[in-house]
Amino acid sequence: MALLERFRRRDREAAAPLYAAVVAKAREPHWYIEGGAPDTLDGRFDMVAAVLAMVMLRIEAEPAGDTGAATLSTDITERFVDDMDAQVRQIGFGDIVVGKHVGRMMGMLGGRLGAYRTAIAAGDLREPLIRNLWRGEAPADDAATYVSDGLQAFHRSLATVPLAALREGRLA
């Protein structure tokens, strides 16, 4: 029976509330005003990736083998792929290149997730944020600190949010 479950069609909308909350959190004006995050396509992508990485790190904190966590991780990743596919198409890319662009974005998310995982453990996200969010151009030190501290505080707050609440889009 478990084998059949693997092949059952997934509910593509299952993580819609959580993904909407991630995007809303990433679009909060303070990241761009006080934090100096670039208000560009790349900057907005990187803020979504940073917030999503914090959520995914929270999901990773569940005990190994937790099928609910594994399902939520898959569902939120699928929502990200669906959103990036739609964004790339909206920009005007055709079917032939959409897959390549979305694949690159998935690779970028994976790289950022790894970098942020390491930086969270070290207690300072500034270096990977400068490399990713600001594309290597260091902002004012207070801006980098603001975003680093804000994402770390967000990560800490997620630790108290049950998995079921996350799935519903409740981030705090």
XYZ file of C-alpha atoms in Angstrom:
172
model
C 0.000 0.000 0.000
C 2.860 2.410 0.803
C 4.185 1.896 -2.699
C 0.844 2.955 -4.171
C 0.857 6.095 -2.003
C 4.064 7.209 -3.719
C 2.356 7.207 -7.095
C -0.819 8.905 -5.961
C -1.234 12.348 -7.467
C -0.122 15.057 -5.066
C -2.342 17.973 -4.149
C -0.574 20.866 -5.903
C -2.382 23.338 -3.644
C -1.461 21.674 -0.333
C 1.243 24.181 0.553
C -0.426 27.223 -1.007
C -1.173 28.909 2.359
C 2.394 28.388 3.580
C 3.934 29.584 0.332
C 1.676 32.657 0.300
C 2.828 33.442 3.857
C 6.484 33.023 2.809
C 6.044 35.422 -0.112
C 4.164 37.922 2.073
C 6.947 37.780 4.681
C 9.598 38.278 1.977
C 7.727 41.289 0.598
C 7.459 43.104 3.915
C 8.713 46.655 3.268
C 11.176 46.690 6.166
C 13.500 44.260 4.337
C 13.817 46.797 1.523
C 13.679 50.039 3.523
C 15.621 49.409 6.738
C 17.469 46.389 5.365
C 18.330 47.837 1.985
C 17.402 44.649 0.123
C 17.361 45.469 -3.594
C 13.782 46.074 -4.751
C 14.449 44.338 -8.070
C 13.439 41.000 -9.579
C 16.673 39.475 -8.294
C 16.331 41.096 -4.872
C 12.744 39.942 -4.453
C 13.710 36.418 -5.588
C 16.507 36.375 -3.030
C 14.253 37.569 -0.202
C 11.729 34.841 -1.060
C 14.588 32.321 -1.161
C 15.940 33.540 2.200
C 12.554 33.384 3.945
C 11.764 30.039 2.309
C 15.144 28.718 3.452
C 14.316 29.657 7.051
C 11.003 27.797 6.753
C 12.684 24.778 5.187
C 15.287 24.741 7.960
C 12.412 24.713 10.445
C 10.847 21.756 8.651
C 14.234 19.969 8.645
C 14.278 20.249 12.438
C 11.492 17.659 12.684
C 12.626 14.159 13.668
C 14.103 12.047 10.882
C 11.474 9.908 9.228
C 8.616 12.314 9.985
C 6.453 11.815 6.910
C 4.462 14.978 7.596
C 7.649 17.047 7.489
C 8.877 15.291 4.357
C 5.541 15.874 2.647
C 5.461 19.533 3.661
C 9.014 20.032 2.412
C 8.094 18.486 -0.938
C 4.860 20.460 -1.164
C 6.497 23.835 -0.436
C 9.273 23.094 -2.929
C 6.674 22.259 -5.574
C 4.870 25.541 -4.865
C 8.174 27.394 -5.305
C 8.739 25.644 -8.654
C 5.188 26.453 -9.785
C 5.634 30.112 -8.796
C 9.020 30.440 -10.496
C 7.626 28.792 -13.637
C 4.775 31.324 -13.693
C 7.145 34.242 -13.030
C 9.531 33.231 -15.822
C 6.615 32.860 -18.239
C 5.225 36.240 -17.178
C 8.581 37.860 -17.931
C 8.175 36.523 -21.450
C 10.323 33.416 -21.719
C 8.974 30.694 -23.978
C 8.382 27.031 -23.214
C 11.752 25.976 -24.582
C 13.807 27.890 -21.984
C 11.428 27.994 -19.012
C 12.633 24.637 -17.685
C 16.270 25.724 -17.794
C 15.547 28.943 -15.933
C 13.420 27.219 -13.298
C 16.110 24.553 -12.915
C 18.697 27.275 -12.312
C 16.415 28.879 -9.729
C 16.022 25.531 -7.947
C 19.797 25.187 -7.894
C 20.070 28.706 -6.507
C 17.549 27.883 -3.783
C 19.473 24.731 -2.890
C 22.750 26.637 -2.706
C 21.223 29.335 -0.552
C 19.617 26.763 1.734
C 23.022 25.175 2.335
C 24.743 28.521 2.868
C 22.045 29.768 5.234
C 22.040 26.463 7.148
C 25.769 26.869 7.794
C 25.450 30.573 8.617
C 22.552 30.018 11.040
C 24.704 27.511 12.885
C 27.480 30.130 13.054
C 25.039 32.857 14.157
C 25.676 35.334 11.321
C 23.991 35.428 7.910
C 25.765 38.532 6.613
C 28.332 36.781 4.417
C 25.891 34.603 2.435
C 23.419 37.512 2.286
C 26.056 39.797 0.792
C 26.992 37.089 -1.716
C 23.391 36.278 -2.668
C 20.997 39.112 -1.861
C 23.402 41.900 -2.735
C 25.266 39.885 -5.411
C 28.636 40.493 -3.797
C 28.209 44.266 -3.413
C 28.255 44.801 0.348
C 25.581 47.248 1.503
C 25.987 49.515 4.495
C 26.961 47.367 7.475
C 23.773 48.266 9.351
C 21.656 47.045 6.399
C 23.411 43.673 6.255
C 23.141 43.345 10.028
C 19.454 44.292 9.930
C 18.573 41.578 7.402
C 20.838 39.009 9.081
C 19.379 39.690 12.525
C 15.827 39.767 11.167
C 16.143 36.426 9.396
C 17.774 34.838 12.450
C 14.971 36.119 14.686
C 12.443 34.770 12.191
C 14.230 31.407 12.197
C 14.147 31.289 16.006
C 10.446 32.179 16.082
C 9.646 29.375 13.649
C 11.011 26.839 16.142
C 7.858 27.320 18.248
C 5.426 26.924 15.348
C 3.927 23.434 15.022
C 4.136 21.769 11.622
C 0.332 21.808 11.234
C 0.293 25.572 11.795
C 3.049 26.043 9.220
C 1.058 24.094 6.649
C -1.832 26.511 7.289
C 0.453 29.454 6.611
C 0.905 30.573 10.205
C 4.510 31.661 10.608
C 4.252 32.836 14.201
